[in-house]
Structures are given as structure tokens and as C-alpha cells.
PDB file of C-alpha atoms and ligand atoms in Angstrom:
ATOM      1  CA  MET M   1     -51.458 116.080 -16.134  1.00  0.00           C
ATOM      2  CA  LEU M   2     -55.172 117.011 -15.885  1.00  0.00           C
ATOM      3  CA  GLU M   3     -56.589 120.338 -16.900  1.00  0.00           C
ATOM      4  CA  LEU M   4     -60.190 121.521 -16.716  1.00  0.00           C
ATOM      5  CA  LYS M   5     -60.881 124.716 -18.653  1.00  0.00           C
ATOM      6  CA  ASN M   6     -64.048 126.728 -18.081  1.00  0.00           C
ATOM      7  CA  ILE M   7     -66.140 123.653 -17.308  1.00  0.00           C
ATOM      8  CA  THR M   8     -69.827 124.423 -16.923  1.00  0.00           C
ATOM      9  CA  LYS M   9     -72.638 121.922 -16.404  1.00  0.00           C
ATOM     10  CA  THR M  10     -76.273 122.735 -15.816  1.00  0.00           C
ATOM     11  CA  PHE M  11     -78.972 120.138 -15.167  1.00  0.00           C
ATOM     12  CA  ASN M  12     -82.612 120.626 -15.950  1.00  0.00           C
ATOM     13  CA  THR M  13     -84.668 117.519 -15.362  1.00  0.00           C
ATOM     14  CA  THR M  14     -88.145 119.034 -15.523  1.00  0.00           C
ATOM     15  CA  GLY M  15     -87.819 121.258 -18.569  1.00  0.00           C
ATOM     16  CA  ASN M  16     -88.984 124.160 -16.421  1.00  0.00           C
ATOM     17  CA  PRO M  17     -86.402 126.968 -16.620  1.00  0.00           C
ATOM     18  CA  LEU M  18     -86.982 127.625 -12.913  1.00  0.00           C
ATOM     19  CA  ASP M  19     -85.577 124.164 -12.154  1.00  0.00           C
ATOM     20  CA  LEU M  20     -82.168 124.828 -13.706  1.00  0.00           C
ATOM     21  CA  ARG M  21     -79.399 123.558 -11.467  1.00  0.00           C
ATOM     22  CA  VAL M  22     -75.892 124.784 -12.030  1.00  0.00           C
ATOM     23  CA  ALA M  23     -73.765 121.822 -10.945  1.00  0.00           C
ATOM     24  CA  LEU M  24     -70.450 123.219 -12.196  1.00  0.00           C
ATOM     25  CA  ASP M  25     -69.909 126.913 -12.704  1.00  0.00           C
ATOM     26  CA  ASN M  26     -66.906 127.768 -14.886  1.00  0.00           C
ATOM     27  CA  ILE M  27     -64.399 125.439 -13.219  1.00  0.00           C
ATOM     28  CA  ASN M  28     -60.724 125.975 -13.992  1.00  0.00           C
ATOM     29  CA  LEU M  29     -58.349 123.467 -12.442  1.00  0.00           C
ATOM     30  CA  LYS M  30     -54.898 122.071 -13.123  1.00  0.00           C
ATOM     31  CA  ILE M  31     -53.738 118.938 -11.358  1.00  0.00           C
ATOM     32  CA  ASN M  32     -50.096 117.906 -11.539  1.00  0.00           C
ATOM     33  CA  LYS M  33     -48.788 114.378 -11.905  1.00  0.00           C
ATOM     34  CA  GLY M  34     -48.586 112.641  -8.537  1.00  0.00           C
ATOM     35  CA  GLU M  35     -50.883 115.061  -6.722  1.00  0.00           C
ATOM     36  CA  PHE M  36     -53.335 113.536  -4.236  1.00  0.00           C
ATOM     37  CA  VAL M  37     -56.262 115.939  -4.099  1.00  0.00           C
ATOM     38  CA  THR M  38     -59.062 115.703  -1.539  1.00  0.00           C
ATOM     39  CA  ILE M  39     -62.376 117.456  -2.250  1.00  0.00           C
ATOM     40  CA  ILE M  40     -64.947 118.541   0.323  1.00  0.00           C
ATOM     41  CA  GLY M  41     -68.151 120.538  -0.023  1.00  0.00           C
ATOM     42  CA  GLY M  42     -71.780 120.427   1.049  1.00  0.00           C
ATOM     43  CA  ASN M  43     -74.447 118.240  -0.512  1.00  0.00           C
ATOM     44  CA  GLY M  44     -75.108 119.220  -4.104  1.00  0.00           C
ATOM     45  CA  SER M  45     -72.022 121.427  -4.357  1.00  0.00           C
ATOM     46  CA  GLY M  46     -70.956 119.668  -7.576  1.00  0.00           C
ATOM     47  CA  LYS M  47     -68.310 117.220  -6.313  1.00  0.00           C
ATOM     48  CA  SER M  48     -69.655 114.103  -8.032  1.00  0.00           C
ATOM     49  CA  THR M  49     -70.445 116.015 -11.224  1.00  0.00           C
ATOM     50  CA  LEU M  50     -66.824 117.178 -11.342  1.00  0.00           C
ATOM     51  CA  LEU M  51     -65.581 113.574 -11.173  1.00  0.00           C
ATOM     52  CA  ASN M  52     -68.258 112.457 -13.640  1.00  0.00           C
ATOM     53  CA  VAL M  53     -67.126 115.077 -16.156  1.00  0.00           C
ATOM     54  CA  ILE M  54     -63.548 113.811 -15.830  1.00  0.00           C
ATOM     55  CA  ALA M  55     -64.709 110.193 -16.200  1.00  0.00           C
ATOM     56  CA  GLY M  56     -66.939 110.982 -19.185  1.00  0.00           C
ATOM     57  CA  VAL M  57     -70.134 109.916 -17.396  1.00  0.00           C
ATOM     58  CA  VAL M  58     -71.402 113.476 -17.771  1.00  0.00           C
ATOM     59  CA  LEU M  59     -70.527 115.701 -20.721  1.00  0.00           C
ATOM     60  CA  PRO M  60     -70.031 119.373 -19.855  1.00  0.00           C
ATOM     61  CA  ASP M  61     -72.158 122.064 -21.519  1.00  0.00           C
ATOM     62  CA  GLU M  62     -69.048 124.152 -22.013  1.00  0.00           C
ATOM     63  CA  GLY M  63     -65.347 123.834 -21.449  1.00  0.00           C
ATOM     64  CA  GLU M  64     -62.563 121.334 -22.022  1.00  0.00           C
ATOM     65  CA  VAL M  65     -61.127 118.320 -20.243  1.00  0.00           C
ATOM     66  CA  ILE M  66     -57.471 117.798 -21.105  1.00  0.00           C
ATOM     67  CA  ILE M  67     -55.337 114.867 -19.989  1.00  0.00           C
ATOM     68  CA  GLU M  68     -51.607 114.936 -20.681  1.00  0.00           C
ATOM     69  CA  GLY M  69     -52.150 117.536 -23.384  1.00  0.00           C
ATOM     70  CA  THR M  70     -54.918 115.600 -25.158  1.00  0.00           C
ATOM     71  CA  ASN M  71     -58.404 117.054 -25.294  1.00  0.00           C
ATOM     72  CA  ILE M  72     -60.729 114.248 -24.157  1.00  0.00           C
ATOM     73  CA  THR M  73     -63.858 116.382 -23.618  1.00  0.00           C
ATOM     74  CA  ASN M  74     -65.914 114.281 -26.025  1.00  0.00           C
ATOM     75  CA  LEU M  75     -64.184 110.932 -25.566  1.00  0.00           C
ATOM     76  CA  PRO M  76     -66.786 108.315 -24.537  1.00  0.00           C
ATOM     77  CA  GLU M  77     -66.651 106.882 -21.031  1.00  0.00           C
ATOM     78  CA  HIS M  78     -65.556 103.376 -22.043  1.00  0.00           C
ATOM     79  CA  LYS M  79     -62.545 104.762 -23.892  1.00  0.00           C
ATOM     80  CA  ARG M  80     -61.434 106.635 -20.769  1.00  0.00           C
ATOM     81  CA  SER M  81     -61.640 103.594 -18.520  1.00  0.00           C
ATOM     82  CA  LYS M  82     -58.348 102.456 -20.062  1.00  0.00           C
ATOM     83  CA  PHE M  83     -56.492 105.112 -18.151  1.00  0.00           C
ATOM     84  CA  LEU M  84     -58.868 105.954 -15.301  1.00  0.00           C
ATOM     85  CA  GLY M  85     -59.447 104.047 -12.087  1.00  0.00           C
ATOM     86  CA  ARG M  86     -62.711 104.714 -10.277  1.00  0.00           C
ATOM     87  CA  VAL M  87     -64.255 103.717  -6.987  1.00  0.00           C
ATOM     88  CA  CYS M  88     -67.686 105.059  -6.050  1.00  0.00           C
ATOM     89  CA  GLN M  89     -69.704 105.003  -2.856  1.00  0.00           C
ATOM     90  CA  ASP M  90     -71.778 101.887  -3.519  1.00  0.00           C
ATOM     91  CA  PRO M  91     -69.814  98.666  -2.821  1.00  0.00           C
ATOM     92  CA  SER M  92     -72.006  96.729  -5.274  1.00  0.00           C
ATOM     93  CA  GLN M  93     -71.062  98.942  -8.239  1.00  0.00           C
ATOM     94  CA  GLY M  94     -67.368  98.411  -8.853  1.00  0.00           C
ATOM     95  CA  THR M  95     -67.398  94.624  -8.994  1.00  0.00           C
ATOM     96  CA  ALA M  96     -69.562  91.866 -10.472  1.00  0.00           C
ATOM     97  CA  GLY M  97     -71.175  90.112  -7.502  1.00  0.00           C
ATOM     98  CA  ASN M  98     -71.889  86.864  -9.339  1.00  0.00           C
ATOM     99  CA  MET M  99     -68.277  86.461 -10.435  1.00  0.00           C
ATOM    100  CA  SER M 100     -65.354  85.248  -8.329  1.00  0.00           C
ATOM    101  CA  ILE M 101     -62.621  87.519  -6.984  1.00  0.00           C
ATOM    102  CA  GLU M 102     -60.227  86.059  -9.551  1.00  0.00           C
ATOM    103  CA  GLU M 103     -62.626  86.587 -12.468  1.00  0.00           C
ATOM    104  CA  ASN M 104     -63.227  90.180 -11.409  1.00  0.00           C
ATOM    105  CA  MET M 105     -59.502  90.810 -11.184  1.00  0.00           C
ATOM    106  CA  ALA M 106     -58.870  89.130 -14.538  1.00  0.00           C
ATOM    107  CA  LEU M 107     -61.385  91.509 -16.123  1.00  0.00           C
ATOM    108  CA  ALA M 108     -59.736  94.507 -14.485  1.00  0.00           C
ATOM    109  CA  MET M 109     -56.393  93.289 -15.808  1.00  0.00           C
ATOM    110  CA  ARG M 110     -57.787  93.356 -19.326  1.00  0.00           C
ATOM    111  CA  ARG M 111     -59.619  96.630 -19.194  1.00  0.00           C
ATOM    112  CA  ASP M 112     -57.414  98.088 -21.903  1.00  0.00           C
ATOM    113  CA  GLN M 113     -58.282  95.253 -24.264  1.00  0.00           C
ATOM    114  CA  LYS M 114     -61.424  94.775 -26.283  1.00  0.00           C
ATOM    115  CA  LYS M 115     -64.201  93.269 -24.157  1.00  0.00           C
ATOM    116  CA  THR M 116     -65.026  90.817 -26.950  1.00  0.00           C
ATOM    117  CA  LEU M 117     -61.583  89.232 -26.859  1.00  0.00           C
ATOM    118  CA  LYS M 118     -61.573  85.820 -25.288  1.00  0.00           C
ATOM    119  CA  TRP M 119     -59.765  85.907 -22.023  1.00  0.00           C
ATOM    120  CA  GLY M 120     -58.388  83.037 -20.100  1.00  0.00           C
ATOM    121  CA  PHE M 121     -56.499  82.778 -16.865  1.00  0.00           C
ATOM    122  CA  VAL M 122     -52.801  83.208 -16.944  1.00  0.00           C
ATOM    123  CA  LYS M 123     -50.843  81.549 -14.166  1.00  0.00           C
ATOM    124  CA  SER M 124     -48.598  84.545 -13.636  1.00  0.00           C
ATOM    125  CA  ASP M 125     -51.729  86.671 -13.264  1.00  0.00           C
ATOM    126  CA  ARG M 126     -52.935  84.459 -10.444  1.00  0.00           C
ATOM    127  CA  LYS M 127     -49.665  84.983  -8.546  1.00  0.00           C
ATOM    128  CA  TYR M 128     -49.960  88.716  -9.104  1.00  0.00           C
ATOM    129  CA  PHE M 129     -53.557  88.719  -7.824  1.00  0.00           C
ATOM    130  CA  ILE M 130     -52.539  86.772  -4.727  1.00  0.00           C
ATOM    131  CA  ASN M 131     -49.729  89.254  -4.060  1.00  0.00           C
ATOM    132  CA  LYS M 132     -52.045  92.201  -4.482  1.00  0.00           C
ATOM    133  CA  LEU M 133     -54.750  90.693  -2.266  1.00  0.00           C
ATOM    134  CA  SER M 134     -52.191  89.842   0.424  1.00  0.00           C
ATOM    135  CA  GLU M 135     -51.429  93.562   0.705  1.00  0.00           C
ATOM    136  CA  LEU M 136     -54.971  94.031   2.011  1.00  0.00           C
ATOM    137  CA  ASN M 137     -54.391  91.813   5.036  1.00  0.00           C
ATOM    138  CA  LEU M 138     -58.010  90.684   4.826  1.00  0.00           C
ATOM    139  CA  GLY M 139     -57.259  87.034   4.040  1.00  0.00           C
ATOM    140  CA  LEU M 140     -58.822  87.385   0.587  1.00  0.00           C
ATOM    141  CA  GLU M 141     -55.773  85.841  -1.098  1.00  0.00           C
ATOM    142  CA  ASP M 142     -57.085  82.455   0.050  1.00  0.00           C
ATOM    143  CA  ARG M 143     -60.551  83.092  -1.361  1.00  0.00           C
ATOM    144  CA  LEU M 144     -59.843  83.689  -5.062  1.00  0.00           C
ATOM    145  CA  ASN M 145     -62.710  81.467  -6.156  1.00  0.00           C
ATOM    146  CA  GLN M 146     -65.284  82.993  -3.871  1.00  0.00           C
ATOM    147  CA  LYS M 147     -68.067  85.067  -5.415  1.00  0.00           C
ATOM    148  CA  VAL M 148     -67.553  88.762  -4.748  1.00  0.00           C
ATOM    149  CA  GLY M 149     -71.232  89.067  -3.818  1.00  0.00           C
ATOM    150  CA  LEU M 150     -70.484  87.111  -0.639  1.00  0.00           C
ATOM    151  CA  LEU M 151     -67.928  89.637   0.612  1.00  0.00           C
ATOM    152  CA  SER M 152     -68.707  92.375   3.131  1.00  0.00           C
ATOM    153  CA  GLY M 153     -69.038  95.963   1.879  1.00  0.00           C
ATOM    154  CA  GLY M 154     -65.577  96.847   3.152  1.00  0.00           C
ATOM    155  CA  GLN M 155     -63.935  93.798   1.585  1.00  0.00           C
ATOM    156  CA  ARG M 156     -65.698  94.583  -1.651  1.00  0.00           C
ATOM    157  CA  GLN M 157     -64.513  98.204  -1.678  1.00  0.00           C
ATOM    158  CA  ALA M 158     -60.976  96.971  -0.955  1.00  0.00           C
ATOM    159  CA  VAL M 159     -61.181  94.595  -3.933  1.00  0.00           C
ATOM    160  CA  THR M 160     -62.600  97.378  -6.132  1.00  0.00           C
ATOM    161  CA  LEU M 161     -59.706  99.589  -5.109  1.00  0.00           C
ATOM    162  CA  ILE M 162     -57.155  96.890  -5.925  1.00  0.00           C
ATOM    163  CA  MET M 163     -58.898  96.366  -9.283  1.00  0.00           C
ATOM    164  CA  ALA M 164     -58.908 100.094 -10.045  1.00  0.00           C
ATOM    165  CA  THR M 165     -55.149 100.199  -9.520  1.00  0.00           C
ATOM    166  CA  LEU M 166     -54.176  96.766 -10.907  1.00  0.00           C
ATOM    167  CA  LYS M 167     -53.154  98.397 -14.150  1.00  0.00           C
ATOM    168  CA  GLU M 168     -51.761 101.614 -12.800  1.00  0.00           C
ATOM    169  CA  PRO M 169     -54.211 104.327 -13.902  1.00  0.00           C
ATOM    170  CA  LYS M 170     -53.133 107.787 -15.028  1.00  0.00           C
ATOM    171  CA  LEU M 171     -55.740 109.114 -12.659  1.00  0.00           C
ATOM    172  CA  LEU M 172     -57.617 107.536  -9.751  1.00  0.00           C
ATOM    173  CA  LEU M 173     -61.078 108.948  -8.985  1.00  0.00           C
ATOM    174  CA  LEU M 174     -62.643 108.173  -5.592  1.00  0.00           C
ATOM    175  CA  ASP M 175     -66.167 109.414  -4.853  1.00  0.00           C
ATOM    176  CA  GLU M 176     -66.902 108.991  -1.124  1.00  0.00           C
ATOM    177  CA  HIS M 177     -65.717 105.411  -1.501  1.00  0.00           C
ATOM    178  CA  THR M 178     -65.768 104.768   2.250  1.00  0.00           C
ATOM    179  CA  ALA M 179     -69.022 106.606   3.060  1.00  0.00           C
ATOM    180  CA  ALA M 180     -71.116 103.426   3.140  1.00  0.00           C
ATOM    181  CA  LEU M 181     -68.728 101.584   5.474  1.00  0.00           C
ATOM    182  CA  ASP M 182     -68.643 101.436   9.266  1.00  0.00           C
ATOM    183  CA  PRO M 183     -65.928 103.696  10.791  1.00  0.00           C
ATOM    184  CA  LYS M 184     -63.435 100.888  11.450  1.00  0.00           C
ATOM    185  CA  THR M 185     -63.710  99.407   7.958  1.00  0.00           C
ATOM    186  CA  ALA M 186     -63.661 102.905   6.451  1.00  0.00           C
ATOM    187  CA  LEU M 187     -60.339 103.505   8.192  1.00  0.00           C
ATOM    188  CA  THR M 188     -58.925 100.223   6.844  1.00  0.00           C
ATOM    189  CA  VAL M 189     -59.948 101.089   3.283  1.00  0.00           C
ATOM    190  CA  LEU M 190     -58.670 104.677   3.614  1.00  0.00           C
ATOM    191  CA  THR M 191     -55.319 103.508   4.971  1.00  0.00           C
ATOM    192  CA  LEU M 192     -55.090 101.073   2.097  1.00  0.00           C
ATOM    193  CA  THR M 193     -55.984 103.836  -0.360  1.00  0.00           C
ATOM    194  CA  ASN M 194     -53.287 106.058   1.087  1.00  0.00           C
ATOM    195  CA  ASP M 195     -50.674 103.259   0.893  1.00  0.00           C
ATOM    196  CA  ILE M 196     -51.476 102.389  -2.729  1.00  0.00           C
ATOM    197  CA  VAL M 197     -51.594 106.026  -3.820  1.00  0.00           C
ATOM    198  CA  SER M 198     -48.337 106.981  -2.096  1.00  0.00           C
ATOM    199  CA  ASN M 199     -46.413 103.811  -2.997  1.00  0.00           C
ATOM    200  CA  HIS M 200     -47.233 104.176  -6.679  1.00  0.00           C
ATOM    201  CA  GLU M 201     -47.503 107.988  -6.730  1.00  0.00           C
ATOM    202  CA  ILE M 202     -50.860 107.732  -8.491  1.00  0.00           C
ATOM    203  CA  THR M 203     -52.471 111.050  -9.343  1.00  0.00           C
ATOM    204  CA  THR M 204     -55.660 110.892  -7.291  1.00  0.00           C
ATOM    205  CA  ILE M 205     -58.828 112.881  -6.643  1.00  0.00           C
ATOM    206  CA  MET M 206     -60.732 111.769  -3.543  1.00  0.00           C
ATOM    207  CA  ILE M 207     -64.114 113.199  -2.591  1.00  0.00           C
ATOM    208  CA  THR M 208     -64.986 112.891   1.084  1.00  0.00           C
ATOM    209  CA  HIS M 209     -67.670 114.308   3.352  1.00  0.00           C
ATOM    210  CA  ASN M 210     -65.264 113.982   6.253  1.00  0.00           C
ATOM    211  CA  MET M 211     -63.201 117.116   6.902  1.00  0.00           C
ATOM    212  CA  ARG M 212     -60.762 115.210   9.091  1.00  0.00           C
ATOM    213  CA  ASP M 213     -60.017 112.754   6.273  1.00  0.00           C
ATOM    214  CA  ALA M 214     -59.726 115.594   3.764  1.00  0.00           C
ATOM    215  CA  LEU M 215     -57.040 117.126   5.985  1.00  0.00           C
ATOM    216  CA  LYS M 216     -55.305 113.885   6.904  1.00  0.00           C
ATOM    217  CA  TYR M 217     -54.888 112.477   3.403  1.00  0.00           C
ATOM    218  CA  GLY M 218     -53.432 113.946   0.236  1.00  0.00           C
ATOM    219  CA  ASN M 219     -51.298 116.977  -0.512  1.00  0.00           C
ATOM    220  CA  ARG M 220     -53.929 119.334  -1.872  1.00  0.00           C
ATOM    221  CA  LEU M 221     -57.434 120.186  -0.701  1.00  0.00           C
ATOM    222  CA  LEU M 222     -60.269 121.729  -2.688  1.00  0.00           C
ATOM    223  CA  MET M 223     -63.575 122.957  -1.340  1.00  0.00           C
ATOM    224  CA  LEU M 224     -66.540 123.251  -3.674  1.00  0.00           C
ATOM    225  CA  ASN M 225     -69.629 125.350  -3.163  1.00  0.00           C
ATOM    226  CA  ASN M 226     -72.398 125.968  -5.658  1.00  0.00           C
ATOM    227  CA  GLY M 227     -70.316 124.494  -8.454  1.00  0.00           C
ATOM    228  CA  LYS M 228     -67.326 126.742  -7.776  1.00  0.00           C
ATOM    229  CA  ILE M 229     -63.938 126.044  -6.246  1.00  0.00           C
ATOM    230  CA  VAL M 230     -63.914 128.248  -3.143  1.00  0.00           C
ATOM    231  CA  LEU M 231     -60.719 126.937  -1.547  1.00  0.00           C
ATOM    232  CA  ASP M 232     -57.552 125.399  -3.020  1.00  0.00           C
ATOM    233  CA  VAL M 233     -54.739 124.698  -0.557  1.00  0.00           C
ATOM    234  CA  LYS M 234     -51.541 122.761  -1.280  1.00  0.00           C
ATOM    235  CA  GLY M 235     -48.391 121.366   0.300  1.00  0.00           C
ATOM    236  CA  GLU M 236     -47.118 122.957   3.494  1.00  0.00           C
ATOM    237  CA  GLU M 237     -50.120 125.252   3.669  1.00  0.00           C
ATOM    238  CA  LYS M 238     -52.402 122.221   3.614  1.00  0.00           C
ATOM    239  CA  LYS M 239     -50.380 120.470   6.312  1.00  0.00           C
ATOM    240  CA  LYS M 240     -50.947 123.455   8.607  1.00  0.00           C
ATOM    241  CA  LEU M 241     -54.653 123.725   7.822  1.00  0.00           C
ATOM    242  CA  THR M 242     -56.963 122.867  10.740  1.00  0.00           C
ATOM    243  CA  ILE M 243     -60.603 121.860  11.073  1.00  0.00           C
ATOM    244  CA  GLU M 244     -61.223 125.143  12.891  1.00  0.00           C
ATOM    245  CA  GLN M 245     -59.888 127.095   9.892  1.00  0.00           C
ATOM    246  CA  LEU M 246     -62.059 125.075   7.525  1.00  0.00           C
ATOM    247  CA  LEU M 247     -65.101 125.750   9.696  1.00  0.00           C
ATOM    248  CA  THR M 248     -64.236 129.454   9.871  1.00  0.00           C
ATOM    249  CA  LYS M 249     -64.002 129.461   6.087  1.00  0.00           C
ATOM    250  CA  PHE M 250     -67.465 127.918   5.976  1.00  0.00           C
ATOM    251  CA  GLU M 251     -68.840 130.390   8.498  1.00  0.00           C
ATOM    252  CA  MET M 252     -67.321 133.425   6.819  1.00  0.00           C
ATOM    253  CA  ASP M 253     -69.082 132.613   3.622  1.00  0.00           C
ATOM    254  CA  GLU M 254     -72.716 132.417   4.615  1.00  0.00           C
ATOM    255  CA  ASN M 255     -73.607 130.948   1.245  1.00  0.00           C
ATOM    256  CA  ILE M 256     -71.722 127.784   2.043  1.00  0.00           C
ATOM    257  CA  GLU M 257     -73.986 125.133   3.452  1.00  0.00           C
ATOM    258  CA  LEU M 258     -72.529 122.433   5.619  1.00  0.00           C
ATOM    259  CA  SER M 259     -74.160 119.076   5.249  1.00  0.00           C
ATOM    260  CA  ASP M 260     -75.217 117.299   8.435  1.00  0.00           C
ATOM    261  CA  LYS M 261     -72.834 114.516   7.543  1.00  0.00           C
ATOM    262  CA  MET M 262     -69.907 116.916   7.470  1.00  0.00           C
ATOM    263  CA  LEU M 263     -70.796 118.415  10.819  1.00  0.00           C
ATOM    264  CA  LEU M 264     -71.084 114.990  12.369  1.00  0.00           C
ATOM    265  CA  SER M 265     -67.729 113.904  11.055  1.00  0.00           C
ATOM    266  CA  LYS M 266     -65.645 116.960  11.960  1.00  0.00           C
TER     267      LYS M 266
HETATM  268  P1  LIG C 301     -72.343 116.523  -4.676  1.00  0.00           P
HETATM  269  O1  LIG C 301     -71.651 115.299  -5.188  1.00  0.00           O
HETATM  270  O2  LIG C 301     -71.388 117.604  -4.267  1.00  0.00           O
HETATM  271  O3  LIG C 301     -73.313 116.219  -3.589  1.00  0.00           O
HETATM  272  P2  LIG C 301     -73.571 116.619  -7.320  1.00  0.00           P
HETATM  273  O4  LIG C 301     -72.435 116.860  -8.247  1.00  0.00           O
HETATM  274  O5  LIG C 301     -74.085 115.241  -7.213  1.00  0.00           O
HETATM  275  O6  LIG C 301     -73.181 117.162  -5.865  1.00  0.00           O
HETATM  276  O7  LIG C 301     -74.777 117.571  -7.705  1.00  0.00           O
HETATM  277  C1  LIG C 301     -74.631 118.937  -8.006  1.00  0.00           C
HETATM  278  C2  LIG C 301     -75.978 119.496  -8.445  1.00  0.00           C
HETATM  279  O8  LIG C 301     -76.351 118.951  -9.695  1.00  0.00           O
HETATM  280  C3  LIG C 301     -77.128 119.181  -7.499  1.00  0.00           C
HETATM  281  O9  LIG C 301     -78.014 120.275  -7.498  1.00  0.00           O
HETATM  282  C4  LIG C 301     -77.777 117.967  -8.115  1.00  0.00           C
HETATM  283  O10 LIG C 301     -79.127 117.892  -7.779  1.00  0.00           O
HETATM  284  C5  LIG C 301     -77.581 118.228  -9.595  1.00  0.00           C
HETATM  285  N1  LIG C 301     -77.420 116.970 -10.356  1.00  0.00           N
HETATM  286  C6  LIG C 301     -76.342 116.132 -10.320  1.00  0.00           C
HETATM  287  N2  LIG C 301     -76.492 115.096 -11.171  1.00  0.00           N
HETATM  288  C7  LIG C 301     -77.706 115.264 -11.753  1.00  0.00           C
HETATM  289  C8  LIG C 301     -78.451 114.536 -12.722  1.00  0.00           C
HETATM  290  N3  LIG C 301     -77.970 113.421 -13.284  1.00  0.00           N
HETATM  291  N4  LIG C 301     -79.652 115.035 -13.095  1.00  0.00           N
HETATM  292  C9  LIG C 301     -80.146 116.172 -12.557  1.00  0.00           C
HETATM  293  N5  LIG C 301     -79.510 116.905 -11.646  1.00  0.00           N
HETATM  294  C10 LIG C 301     -78.298 116.478 -11.235  1.00  0.00           C
HETATM  295 MG1  LIG C 302     -71.708 113.299  -4.568  1.00  0.00          MG
END
């Protein structure tokens, strides 16, 4: 379904060769249809860059991004949004705060159409939105006309998630999408994520700084360090994997730096 071939990305913001930062170092990765992959790794290990390369936000220096056999390495970001769903860390990013829940959802519904096309509300859409929002159990189905900017961070992330999956994406990309939420709300949004992903068997990549969540969710786990994949565990092997083993893996490789956040959340 998704294949990354020899992906390399180096950043140099200052122009000084000493400031070169290798964000991705010759990444090779194949993800099968229906896989739910969790990614962990210390700060700056390249997790977000990996997702950004897939989403077309960042173009790799070298290598190829292939989706369902088509090379999309140079396809602009807006052309990928037709088949990608994305939720990032910041609740204010995925939705338009000054628009209502219904307007936001109507836009998400039409993401595969030209933005310039006039769009109106379709009655059947409204029913569909209400159904989808009811699944959240947050009472948002009664607040279709409310501005999204008035929602809490957790409610907003839940709406963004529903929007990202309204038109079932080929691939769902989640970049620490619950990191800015309090633990209880984070759990609600994660449970919801898990339900949506498993019910619709959406191929998903979820970055998390929480080792427990990386183990609990998904059927494959990757660990990144210094732009390289240093651990790739699937299926039964992943089910048996423990926090202690992950920590041992970290400790064995003294080059792997644990972020404070990860230590706190183990
Ligand atoms: P992570 O998400 O694992 O914390 P990132 O992918 O954000 O890591 O970053 C990997 C490395 O690339 C870091 O050294 C970071 O400073 C650098 N980097 C990422 N994005 C940029 C950017 N837009 N400009 C300059 N450096 C960047
Ligand atoms: Mg990141």
C-alpha cells in the first residue's frame, strides 16, 4: 500500500555546513493495507519529518514515496489530501475555528473536489454528520451550528478526526494528536481513534510519545532514532512486547535518547 524507498532528508537552516541535521537517513519501509502502525522515538528522531514526507509537506532530498504502486514523491501536498487523512498535535490546526461544525464537516466531505466549486448543504449530508458525531458520545450532534472555535481542545481533535475519516482515506496520519490533551480526554480521543481505525480497517500511522499507547494500539510498532528505523515489530511479536523490553532496547543502544516526556509516560 505505502512504500518508502531510500528516503533521506537533511535540514540546514543556517547555511553553515556544521548545522546540517539529518532528519531521515535512508528510510526503507513497506506498510500493508489495513496495518495500524505506531511510531515512537526521542525528540528530533525524525518522526514528524517521516509523516511530512508522506503527506508532501516536506520533499525528500533522495528516495521515493509510492502509494498503491504510484510514485507520488513530487506530488504537491494539496493533491495528496484527496486520499490522506491527517491529524496533528495542535487542536487549532485541523479545523477552521470561525466556521461551524457543520461547515467544517461539509468542507471535509468535499476535499476531493475543487475548492473553487460552490458548495451547498445537502440534507443527506447533515444526517450523515449527525450520525458520525453521535459516535463520539460528546453531544456534538446537537451543536452542528456552533463555531468550532468554541469547542474544547479534546472536542476539536475528535471533530478533526471525524473529518479526516469522513471520506475514508487510503492512509490516516496521526502526529501526537492527543499530546496537547489532558489524560482523560486523550484516552477518549485515542479510544475513538482505535474504534474508527479498526471498524473501517484504515491503514494508519500514529506517532506517540507514550510507550504504553504505542504498545496498546495498532498491530505494528516502529522506533526511530537519528532518522533511522531501529525497531520494527509486528503482529504476535508486538502483542508480547513489554515496556521493559522497549526500555532495554533503549538502554542497550546508548545512542538512543529518551525524551523526558517518554520517561514520564512509561
Ligand atoms: P520528531 O518529530 O521525532 O521530534 P522531527 O522530524 O520534527 O523529529 O525532526 C527531526 C530533525 O529534523 C530534528 O533535528 C529537527 O530539528 C530537524 N527539523 C525538522 N523539521 C525541520 C525544519 N522545517 N527545518 C529545520 N530543521 C528541521
Ligand atoms: Mg514530532
